mmCIF file of C-alpha atoms in Angstrom:
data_model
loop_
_atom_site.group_PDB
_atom_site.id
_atom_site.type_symbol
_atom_site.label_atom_id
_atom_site.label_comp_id
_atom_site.label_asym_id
_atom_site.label_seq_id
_atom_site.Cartn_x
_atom_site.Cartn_y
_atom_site.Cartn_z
ATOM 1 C CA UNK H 15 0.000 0.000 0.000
ATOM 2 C CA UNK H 16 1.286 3.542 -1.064
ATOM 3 C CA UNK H 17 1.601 6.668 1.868
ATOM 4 C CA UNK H 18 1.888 9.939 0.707
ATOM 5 C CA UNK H 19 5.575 10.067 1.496
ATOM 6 C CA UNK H 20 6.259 6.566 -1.075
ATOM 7 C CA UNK H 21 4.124 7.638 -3.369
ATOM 8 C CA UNK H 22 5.991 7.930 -7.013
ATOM 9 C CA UNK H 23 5.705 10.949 -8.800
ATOM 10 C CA UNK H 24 3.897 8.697 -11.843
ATOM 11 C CA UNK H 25 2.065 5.229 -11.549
ATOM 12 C CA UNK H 26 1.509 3.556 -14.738
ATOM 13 C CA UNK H 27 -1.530 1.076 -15.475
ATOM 14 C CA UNK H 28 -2.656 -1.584 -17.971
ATOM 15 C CA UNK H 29 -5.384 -1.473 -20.468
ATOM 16 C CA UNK H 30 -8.046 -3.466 -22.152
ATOM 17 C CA UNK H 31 -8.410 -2.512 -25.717
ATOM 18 C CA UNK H 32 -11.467 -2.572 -27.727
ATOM 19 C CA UNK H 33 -11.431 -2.412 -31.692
ATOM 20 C CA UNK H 34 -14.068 -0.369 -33.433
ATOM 21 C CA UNK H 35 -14.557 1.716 -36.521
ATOM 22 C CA UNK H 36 -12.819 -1.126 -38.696
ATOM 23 C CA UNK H 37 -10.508 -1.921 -36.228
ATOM 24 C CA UNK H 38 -9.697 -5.967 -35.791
ATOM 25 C CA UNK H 39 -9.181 -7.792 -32.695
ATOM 26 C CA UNK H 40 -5.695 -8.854 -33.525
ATOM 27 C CA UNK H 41 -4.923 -5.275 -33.641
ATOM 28 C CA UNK H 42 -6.571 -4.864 -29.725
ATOM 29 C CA UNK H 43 -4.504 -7.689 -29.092
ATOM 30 C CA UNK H 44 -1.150 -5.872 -30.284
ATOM 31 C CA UNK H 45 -2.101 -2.627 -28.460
ATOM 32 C CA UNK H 46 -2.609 -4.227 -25.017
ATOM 33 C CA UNK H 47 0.715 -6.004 -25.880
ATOM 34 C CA UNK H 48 2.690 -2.969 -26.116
ATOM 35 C CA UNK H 49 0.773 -1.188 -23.104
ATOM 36 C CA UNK H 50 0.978 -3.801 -20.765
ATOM 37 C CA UNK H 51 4.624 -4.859 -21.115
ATOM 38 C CA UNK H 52 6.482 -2.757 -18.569
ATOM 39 C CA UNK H 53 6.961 -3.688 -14.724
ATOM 40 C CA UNK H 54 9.019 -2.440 -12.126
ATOM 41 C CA UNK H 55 9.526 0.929 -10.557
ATOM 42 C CA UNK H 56 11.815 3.819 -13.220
ATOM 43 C CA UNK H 57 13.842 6.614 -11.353
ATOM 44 C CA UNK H 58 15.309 10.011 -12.663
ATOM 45 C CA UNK H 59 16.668 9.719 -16.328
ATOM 46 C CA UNK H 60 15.584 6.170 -16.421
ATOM 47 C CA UNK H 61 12.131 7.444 -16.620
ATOM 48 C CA UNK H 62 12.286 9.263 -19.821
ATOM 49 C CA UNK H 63 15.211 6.938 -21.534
ATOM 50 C CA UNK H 64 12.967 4.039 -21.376
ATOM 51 C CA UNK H 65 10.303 5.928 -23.492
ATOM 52 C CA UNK H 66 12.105 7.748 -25.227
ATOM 53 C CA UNK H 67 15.019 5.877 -27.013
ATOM 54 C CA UNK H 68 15.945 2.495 -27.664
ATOM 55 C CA UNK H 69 17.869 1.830 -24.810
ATOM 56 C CA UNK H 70 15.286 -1.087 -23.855
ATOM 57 C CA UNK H 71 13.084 -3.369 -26.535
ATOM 58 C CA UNK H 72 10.100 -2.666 -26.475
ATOM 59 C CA UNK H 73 9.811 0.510 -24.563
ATOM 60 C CA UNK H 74 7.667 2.256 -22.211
ATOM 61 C CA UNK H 75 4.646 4.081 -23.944
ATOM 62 C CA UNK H 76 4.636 7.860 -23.619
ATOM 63 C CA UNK H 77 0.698 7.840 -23.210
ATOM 64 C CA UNK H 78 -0.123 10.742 -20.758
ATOM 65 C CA UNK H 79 -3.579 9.100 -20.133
ATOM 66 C CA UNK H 80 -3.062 5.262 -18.929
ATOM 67 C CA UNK H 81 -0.886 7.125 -15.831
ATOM 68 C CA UNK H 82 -2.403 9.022 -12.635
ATOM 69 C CA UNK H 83 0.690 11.616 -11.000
ATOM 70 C CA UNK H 84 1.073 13.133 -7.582
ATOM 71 C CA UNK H 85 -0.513 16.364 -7.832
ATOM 72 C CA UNK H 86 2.510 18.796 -6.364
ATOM 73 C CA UNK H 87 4.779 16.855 -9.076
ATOM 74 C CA UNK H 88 2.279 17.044 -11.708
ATOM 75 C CA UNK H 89 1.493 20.438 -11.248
ATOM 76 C CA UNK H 90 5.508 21.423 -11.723
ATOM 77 C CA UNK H 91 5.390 20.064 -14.830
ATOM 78 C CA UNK H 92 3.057 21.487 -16.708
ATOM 79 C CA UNK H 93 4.524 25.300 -15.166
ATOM 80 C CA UNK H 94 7.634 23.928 -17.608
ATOM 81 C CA UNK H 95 5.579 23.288 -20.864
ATOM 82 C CA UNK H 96 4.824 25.792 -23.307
ATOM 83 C CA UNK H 97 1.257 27.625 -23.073
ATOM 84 C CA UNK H 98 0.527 27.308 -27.050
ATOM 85 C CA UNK H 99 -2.235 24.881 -28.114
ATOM 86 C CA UNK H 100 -0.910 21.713 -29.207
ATOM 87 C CA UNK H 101 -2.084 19.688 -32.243
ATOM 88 C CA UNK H 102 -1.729 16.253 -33.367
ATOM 89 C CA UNK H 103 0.068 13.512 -31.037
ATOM 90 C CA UNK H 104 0.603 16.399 -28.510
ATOM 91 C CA UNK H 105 1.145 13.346 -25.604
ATOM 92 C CA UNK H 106 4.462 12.682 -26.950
ATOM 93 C CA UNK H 107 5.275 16.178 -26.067
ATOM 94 C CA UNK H 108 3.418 16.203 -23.218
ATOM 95 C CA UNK H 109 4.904 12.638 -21.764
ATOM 96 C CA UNK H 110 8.146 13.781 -22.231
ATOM 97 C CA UNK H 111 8.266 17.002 -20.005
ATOM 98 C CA UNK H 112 6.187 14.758 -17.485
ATOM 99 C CA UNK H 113 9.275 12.288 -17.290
ATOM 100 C CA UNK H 114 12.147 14.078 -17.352
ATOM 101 C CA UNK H 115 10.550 16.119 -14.486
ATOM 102 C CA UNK H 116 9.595 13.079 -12.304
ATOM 103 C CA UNK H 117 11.752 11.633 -10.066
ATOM 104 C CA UNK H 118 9.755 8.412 -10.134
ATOM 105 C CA UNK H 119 7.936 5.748 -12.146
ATOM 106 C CA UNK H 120 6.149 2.741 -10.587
ATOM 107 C CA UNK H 121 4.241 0.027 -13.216
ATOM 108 C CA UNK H 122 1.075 -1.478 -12.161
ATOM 109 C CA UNK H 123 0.494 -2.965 -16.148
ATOM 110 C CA UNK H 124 -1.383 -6.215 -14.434
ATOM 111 C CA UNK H 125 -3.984 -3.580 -13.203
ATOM 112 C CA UNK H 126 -6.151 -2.617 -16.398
ATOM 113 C CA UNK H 127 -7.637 0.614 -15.316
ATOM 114 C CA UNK H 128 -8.128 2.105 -18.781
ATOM 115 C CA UNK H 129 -10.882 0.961 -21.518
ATOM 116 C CA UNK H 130 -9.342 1.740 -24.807
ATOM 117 C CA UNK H 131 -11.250 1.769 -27.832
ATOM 118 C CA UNK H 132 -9.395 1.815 -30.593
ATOM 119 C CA UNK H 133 -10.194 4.147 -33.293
ATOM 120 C CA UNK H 134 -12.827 5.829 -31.713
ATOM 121 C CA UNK H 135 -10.491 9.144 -31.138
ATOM 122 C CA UNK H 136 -9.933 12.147 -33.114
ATOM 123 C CA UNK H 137 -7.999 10.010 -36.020
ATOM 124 C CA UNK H 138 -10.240 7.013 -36.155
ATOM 125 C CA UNK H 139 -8.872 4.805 -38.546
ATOM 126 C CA UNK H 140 -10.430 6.801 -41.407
ATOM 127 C CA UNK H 141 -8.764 8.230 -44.611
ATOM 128 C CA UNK H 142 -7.053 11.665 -44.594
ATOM 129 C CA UNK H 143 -7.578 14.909 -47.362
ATOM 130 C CA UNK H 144 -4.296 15.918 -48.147
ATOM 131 C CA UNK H 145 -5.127 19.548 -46.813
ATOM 132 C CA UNK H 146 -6.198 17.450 -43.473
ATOM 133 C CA UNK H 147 -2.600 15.560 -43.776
ATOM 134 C CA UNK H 148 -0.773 18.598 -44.316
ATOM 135 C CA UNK H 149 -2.448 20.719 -40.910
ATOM 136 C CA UNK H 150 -1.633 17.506 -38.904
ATOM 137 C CA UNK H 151 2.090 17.277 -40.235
ATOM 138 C CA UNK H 152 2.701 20.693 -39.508
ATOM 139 C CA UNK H 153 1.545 20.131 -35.823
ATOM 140 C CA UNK H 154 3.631 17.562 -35.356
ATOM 141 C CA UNK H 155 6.759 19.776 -36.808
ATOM 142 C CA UNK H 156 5.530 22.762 -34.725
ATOM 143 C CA UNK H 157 5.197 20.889 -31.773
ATOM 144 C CA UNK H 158 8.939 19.379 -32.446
ATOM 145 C CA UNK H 159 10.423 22.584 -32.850
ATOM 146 C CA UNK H 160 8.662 23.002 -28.806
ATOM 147 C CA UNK H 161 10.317 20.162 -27.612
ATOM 148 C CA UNK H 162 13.671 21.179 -28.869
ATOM 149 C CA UNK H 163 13.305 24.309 -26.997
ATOM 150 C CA UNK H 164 12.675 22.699 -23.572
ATOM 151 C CA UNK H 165 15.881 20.166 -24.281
ATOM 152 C CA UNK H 166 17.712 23.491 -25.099
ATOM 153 C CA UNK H 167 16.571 24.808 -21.670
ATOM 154 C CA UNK H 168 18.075 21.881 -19.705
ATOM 155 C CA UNK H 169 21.807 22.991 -18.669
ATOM 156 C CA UNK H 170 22.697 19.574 -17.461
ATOM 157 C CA UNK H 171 23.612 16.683 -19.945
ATOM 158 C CA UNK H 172 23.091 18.525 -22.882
ATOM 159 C CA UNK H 173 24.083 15.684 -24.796
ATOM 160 C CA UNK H 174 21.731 13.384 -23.801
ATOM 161 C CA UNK H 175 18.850 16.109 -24.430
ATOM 162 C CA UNK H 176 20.628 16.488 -27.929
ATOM 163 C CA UNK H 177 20.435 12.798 -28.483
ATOM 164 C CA UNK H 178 16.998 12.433 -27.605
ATOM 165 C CA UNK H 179 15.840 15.290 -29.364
ATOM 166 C CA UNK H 180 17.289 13.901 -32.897
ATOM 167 C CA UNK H 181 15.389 10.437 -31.370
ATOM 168 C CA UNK H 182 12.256 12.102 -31.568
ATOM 169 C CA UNK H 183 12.605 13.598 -34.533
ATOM 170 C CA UNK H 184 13.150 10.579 -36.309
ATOM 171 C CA UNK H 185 9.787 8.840 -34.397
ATOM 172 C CA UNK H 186 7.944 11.902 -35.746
ATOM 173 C CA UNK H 187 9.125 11.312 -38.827
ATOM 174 C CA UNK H 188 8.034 7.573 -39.103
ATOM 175 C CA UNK H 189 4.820 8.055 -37.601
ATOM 176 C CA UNK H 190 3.962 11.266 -40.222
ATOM 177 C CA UNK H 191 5.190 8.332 -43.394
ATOM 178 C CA UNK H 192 2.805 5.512 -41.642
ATOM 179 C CA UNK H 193 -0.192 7.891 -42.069
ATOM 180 C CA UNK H 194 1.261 9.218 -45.563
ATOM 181 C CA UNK H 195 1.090 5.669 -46.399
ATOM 182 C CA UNK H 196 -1.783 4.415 -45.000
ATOM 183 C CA UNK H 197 -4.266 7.366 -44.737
ATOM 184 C CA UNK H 198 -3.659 8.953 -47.609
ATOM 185 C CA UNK H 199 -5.042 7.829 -51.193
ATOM 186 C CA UNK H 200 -3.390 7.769 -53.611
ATOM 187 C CA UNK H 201 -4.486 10.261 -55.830
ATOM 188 C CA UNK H 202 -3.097 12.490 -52.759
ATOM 189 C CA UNK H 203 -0.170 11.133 -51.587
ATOM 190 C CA UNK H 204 2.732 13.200 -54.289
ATOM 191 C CA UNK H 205 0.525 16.907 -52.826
ATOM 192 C CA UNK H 206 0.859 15.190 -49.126
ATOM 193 C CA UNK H 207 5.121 15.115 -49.647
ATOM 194 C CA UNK H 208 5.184 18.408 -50.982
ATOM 195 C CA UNK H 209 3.858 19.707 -47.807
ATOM 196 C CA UNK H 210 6.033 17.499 -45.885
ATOM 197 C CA UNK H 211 9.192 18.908 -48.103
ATOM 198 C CA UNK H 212 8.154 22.029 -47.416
ATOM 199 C CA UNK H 213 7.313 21.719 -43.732
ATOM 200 C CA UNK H 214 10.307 19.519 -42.832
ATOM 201 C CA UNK H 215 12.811 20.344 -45.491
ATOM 202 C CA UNK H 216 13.824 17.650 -48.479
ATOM 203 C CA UNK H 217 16.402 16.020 -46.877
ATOM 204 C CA UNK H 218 14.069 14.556 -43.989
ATOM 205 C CA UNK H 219 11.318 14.467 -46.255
ATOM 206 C CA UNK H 220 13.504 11.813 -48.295
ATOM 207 C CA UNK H 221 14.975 10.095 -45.439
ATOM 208 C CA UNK H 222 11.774 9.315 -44.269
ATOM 209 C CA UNK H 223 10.524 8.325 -47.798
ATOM 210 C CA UNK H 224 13.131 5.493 -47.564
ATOM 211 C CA UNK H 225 11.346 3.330 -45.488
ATOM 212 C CA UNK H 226 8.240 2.302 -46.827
ATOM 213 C CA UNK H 227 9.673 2.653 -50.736
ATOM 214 C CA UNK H 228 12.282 -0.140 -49.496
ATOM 215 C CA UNK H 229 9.934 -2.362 -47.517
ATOM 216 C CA UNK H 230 7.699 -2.181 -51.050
ATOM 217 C CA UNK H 231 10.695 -2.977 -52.971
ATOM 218 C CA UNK H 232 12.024 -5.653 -51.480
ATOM 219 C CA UNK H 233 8.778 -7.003 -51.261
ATOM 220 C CA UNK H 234 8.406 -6.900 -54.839
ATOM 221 C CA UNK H 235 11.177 -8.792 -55.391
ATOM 222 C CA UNK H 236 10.328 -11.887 -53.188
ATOM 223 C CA UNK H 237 7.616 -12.239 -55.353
ATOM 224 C CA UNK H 238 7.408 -13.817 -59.109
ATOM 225 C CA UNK H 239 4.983 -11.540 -60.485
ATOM 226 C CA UNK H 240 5.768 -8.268 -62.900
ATOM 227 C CA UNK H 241 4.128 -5.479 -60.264
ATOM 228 C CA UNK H 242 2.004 -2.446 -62.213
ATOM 229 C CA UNK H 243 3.016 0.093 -63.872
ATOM 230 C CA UNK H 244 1.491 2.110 -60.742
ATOM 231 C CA UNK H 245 2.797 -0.128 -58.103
ATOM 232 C CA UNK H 246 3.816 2.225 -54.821
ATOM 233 C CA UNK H 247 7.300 1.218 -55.508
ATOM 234 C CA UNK H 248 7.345 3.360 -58.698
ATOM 235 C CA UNK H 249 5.024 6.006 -57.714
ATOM 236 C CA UNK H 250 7.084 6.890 -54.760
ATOM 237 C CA UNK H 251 10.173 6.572 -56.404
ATOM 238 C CA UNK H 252 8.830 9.249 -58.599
ATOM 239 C CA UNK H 253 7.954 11.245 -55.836
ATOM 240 C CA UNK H 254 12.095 10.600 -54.608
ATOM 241 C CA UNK H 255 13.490 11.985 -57.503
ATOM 242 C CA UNK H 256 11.834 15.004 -57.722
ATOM 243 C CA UNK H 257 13.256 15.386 -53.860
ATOM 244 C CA UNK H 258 16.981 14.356 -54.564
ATOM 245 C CA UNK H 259 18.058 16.951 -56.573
ATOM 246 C CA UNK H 260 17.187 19.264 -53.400
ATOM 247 C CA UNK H 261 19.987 17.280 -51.946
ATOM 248 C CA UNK H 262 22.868 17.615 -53.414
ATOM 249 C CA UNK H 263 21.556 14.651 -55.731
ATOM 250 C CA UNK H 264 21.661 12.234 -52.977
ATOM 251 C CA UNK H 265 25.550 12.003 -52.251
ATOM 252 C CA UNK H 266 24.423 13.067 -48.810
ATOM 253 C CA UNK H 267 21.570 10.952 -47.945
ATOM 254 C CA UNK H 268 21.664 7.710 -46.079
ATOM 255 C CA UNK H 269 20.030 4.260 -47.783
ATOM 256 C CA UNK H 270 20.123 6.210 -51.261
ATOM 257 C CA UNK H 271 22.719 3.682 -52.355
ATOM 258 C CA UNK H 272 20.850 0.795 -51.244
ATOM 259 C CA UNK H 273 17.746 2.273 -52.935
ATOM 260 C CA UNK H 274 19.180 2.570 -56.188
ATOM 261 C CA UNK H 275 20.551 -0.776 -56.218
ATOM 262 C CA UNK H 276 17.112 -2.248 -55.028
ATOM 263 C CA UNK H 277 15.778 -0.496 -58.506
ATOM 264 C CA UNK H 278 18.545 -2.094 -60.274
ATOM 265 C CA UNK H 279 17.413 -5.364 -58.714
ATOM 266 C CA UNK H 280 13.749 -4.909 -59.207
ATOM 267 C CA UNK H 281 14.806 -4.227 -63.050
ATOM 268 C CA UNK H 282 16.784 -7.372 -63.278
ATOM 269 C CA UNK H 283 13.989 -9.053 -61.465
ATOM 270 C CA UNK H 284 11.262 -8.085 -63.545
ATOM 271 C CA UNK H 285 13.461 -8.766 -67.170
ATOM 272 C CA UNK H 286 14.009 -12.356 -65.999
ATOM 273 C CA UNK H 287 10.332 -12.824 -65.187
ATOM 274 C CA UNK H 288 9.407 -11.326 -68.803
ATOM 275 C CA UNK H 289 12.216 -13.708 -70.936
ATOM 276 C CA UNK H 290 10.954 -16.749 -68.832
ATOM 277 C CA UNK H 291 6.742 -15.729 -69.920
ATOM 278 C CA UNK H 292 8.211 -15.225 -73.234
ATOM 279 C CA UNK H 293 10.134 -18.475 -73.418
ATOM 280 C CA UNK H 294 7.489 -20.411 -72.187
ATOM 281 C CA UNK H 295 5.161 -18.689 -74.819
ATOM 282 C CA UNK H 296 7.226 -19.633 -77.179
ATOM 283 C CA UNK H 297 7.352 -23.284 -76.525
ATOM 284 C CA UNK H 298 3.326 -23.195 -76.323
ATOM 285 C CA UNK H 299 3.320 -22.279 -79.247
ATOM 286 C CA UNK H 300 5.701 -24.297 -80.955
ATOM 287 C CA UNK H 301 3.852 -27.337 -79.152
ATOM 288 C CA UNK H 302 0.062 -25.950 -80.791
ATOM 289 C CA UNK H 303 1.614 -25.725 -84.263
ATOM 290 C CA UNK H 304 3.430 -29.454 -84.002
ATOM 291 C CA UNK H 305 0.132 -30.578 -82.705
ATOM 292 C CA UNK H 306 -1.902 -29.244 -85.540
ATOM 293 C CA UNK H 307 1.036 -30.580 -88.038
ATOM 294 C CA UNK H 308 0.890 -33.736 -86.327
ATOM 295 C CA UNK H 309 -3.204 -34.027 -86.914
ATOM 296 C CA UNK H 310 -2.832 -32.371 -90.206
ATOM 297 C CA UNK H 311 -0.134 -35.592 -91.153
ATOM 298 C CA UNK H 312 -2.427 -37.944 -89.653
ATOM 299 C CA UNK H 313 -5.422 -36.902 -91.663
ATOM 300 C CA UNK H 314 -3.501 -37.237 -94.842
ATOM 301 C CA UNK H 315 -1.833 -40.762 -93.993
ATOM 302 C CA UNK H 316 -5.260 -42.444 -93.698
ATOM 303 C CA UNK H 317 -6.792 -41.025 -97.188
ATOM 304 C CA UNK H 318 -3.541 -42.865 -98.401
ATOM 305 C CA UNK H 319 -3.767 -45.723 -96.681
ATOM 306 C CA UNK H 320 -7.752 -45.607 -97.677
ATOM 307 C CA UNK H 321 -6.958 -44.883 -101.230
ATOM 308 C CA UNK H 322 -3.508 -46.557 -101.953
ATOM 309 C CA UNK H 323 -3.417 -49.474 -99.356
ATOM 310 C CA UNK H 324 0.356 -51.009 -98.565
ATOM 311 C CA UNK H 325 1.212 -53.341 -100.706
ATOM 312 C CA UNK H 326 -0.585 -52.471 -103.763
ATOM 313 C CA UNK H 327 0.642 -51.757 -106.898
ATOM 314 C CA UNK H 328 -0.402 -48.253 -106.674
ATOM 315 C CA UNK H 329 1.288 -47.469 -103.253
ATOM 316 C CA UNK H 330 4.495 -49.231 -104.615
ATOM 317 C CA UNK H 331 4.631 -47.261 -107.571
ATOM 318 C CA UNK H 332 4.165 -44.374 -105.772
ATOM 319 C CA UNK H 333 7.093 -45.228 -103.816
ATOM 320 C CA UNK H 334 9.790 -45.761 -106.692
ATOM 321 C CA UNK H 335 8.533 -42.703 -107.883
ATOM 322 C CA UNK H 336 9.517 -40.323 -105.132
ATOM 323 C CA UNK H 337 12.626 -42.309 -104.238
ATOM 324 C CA UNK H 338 13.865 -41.176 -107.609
ATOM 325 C CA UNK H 339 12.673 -37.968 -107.143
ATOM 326 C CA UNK H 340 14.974 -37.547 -104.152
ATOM 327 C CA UNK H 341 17.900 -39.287 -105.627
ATOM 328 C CA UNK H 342 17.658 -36.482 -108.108
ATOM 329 C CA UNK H 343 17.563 -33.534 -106.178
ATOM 330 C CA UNK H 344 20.750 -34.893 -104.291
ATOM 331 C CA UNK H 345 22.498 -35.662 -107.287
ATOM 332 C CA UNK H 346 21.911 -31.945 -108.557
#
């Protein structure tokens, strides 16, 4: 039992999630995975490195709302956040002035005091306009651009805040491509990455372009099938190259090599599936026309054998005849 003076700054719970608007249960499944993995009581810098960075597999979640906080502690940290309105995934901002100002995290994941219904929230699980995509993107970059400025205000370990900064940058980053990818249709996605270009700049807006057009790539080529002419793989790829040459052609970027070899691949790939179609064309083919010739030969063999049986005169003479028509022509 907790007294006031043991009582952690933070103590997180577990969840039971429910799937609706489209959402499966396999899904639920995976969420209360992921919420109700961690155990054990986090102190100081622990608290924040074990959401915030890969220093432990999986990590802590950063949700604000599946934790309860001693009020004095709770209180301080919100005096150290910024007063602007927050947009889209404000919690990870939120979460992360909340941890590095606690001094204490204790798990309770086996207690499931939250009832999560997945994609019921503000996102759902719905499609996004590309105007809609391109508000919530520059949220998330706004609200970045926040939490650099309260890891620039810590004068202790400004490495670490560095670090961790650059971490969440690249989680932004990710998260902004997985709704690219999977909220945006298609007929939207090349307008959605021109906002993010001009939002985030073109060298993170290819960096983060890298990961699903590889995924789709290399998926491609496990497969023995010539993909579409409008496959992802080549629509983003067009998308890429308009990005590159913003830059410095791509010298600069990491995975650019290992992109353009995957293209090579995929183009090697996709030859060798066409010559094998067209060689096995070809022999259908050649096996329909022997075929017919081979029905064509039998027709004609039995109105000889009906007119000219073997053995009469009539078949014999027709045989001298033609074997002197051949010794002819080789004598020629």
């Amino acid at each position: 039992m907790l007294t006031r003076a043991s009582s952690p700054d933070i103590i997180r719970f577990g969840l039971d999630a429910f799937p609706e608007s489209g959402a499966d249960d396999g899904t639920a499944r995976a969420v209360e995975a992921v919420f109700n993995n961690a155990q054990g009581m986090r102190t100081s810098k622990e608290i924040i490195e074990t959401a915030f960075s890969d220093i432990i597999s999986p990590r802590d979640v950063w949700s604000v709302t599946v934790c309860t906080y001693r009020g004095d502690s709770i209180r301080e940290s919100f005096s150290k956040m910024t007063s602007k309105r927050l947009g889209y995934m404000e919690d990870t901002y939120e979460f992360f002035v909340i941890a590095n100002e606690s001094q204490t995290l204790q798990n309770y994941a086996d207690f499931h005091a939250l009832k999560y219904r997945i994609g019921a929230g503000r996102s759902g699980r719905r499609l996004y306009s590309a105007e809609e995509f391109s508000k919530r993107q520059r949220e998330v970059h706004e609200m970045y651009l926040l939490l650099c400025e309260y890891c620039n205000s810590q004068r202790d370990d400004t490495d670490f805040y560095s670090r961790t900064s650059l971490w969440m940058k690249r989680q932004y980053l990710l998260m902004l491509v997985t709704d690219w990818v999977t909220r945006l249709p298609a007929a939207d996605q090349d307008k959605g990455y021109t906002a993010i270009v001009e939002t985030w700049g073109a060298a993170d807006a290819a960096i983060m372009l890298f990961d699903p057009l590889i995924a789709r790539g290399e998926s491609l080529l496990s497969k023995n099938s010539i993909p579409p002419g409008n496959d992802e793989f080549y629509r983003w790829g067009q998308i890429l190259a308009k990005i590159v040459p913003m830059v410095d052609d791509g010298r600069n970027l990491p995975r650019y090599d290992q992109y353009r070899q995957l293209e090579q691949a995929l183009e090697h790939h996709v030859a060798e599936i066409q010559l094998k179609e067209q060689q096995a064309l070809q022999a259908e083919q050649e096996r329909i026309e022997a075929q017919a010739r081979f029905k064509k030969g039998t027709l004609m063999r039995r109105v000889i054998d009906k007119v000219m049986p073997a053995g009469s005169l009539n078949r014999d003479l027709v045989s001298v005849i033609r074997s002197h028509a051949q010794r002819a022509k080789r004598e020629r």
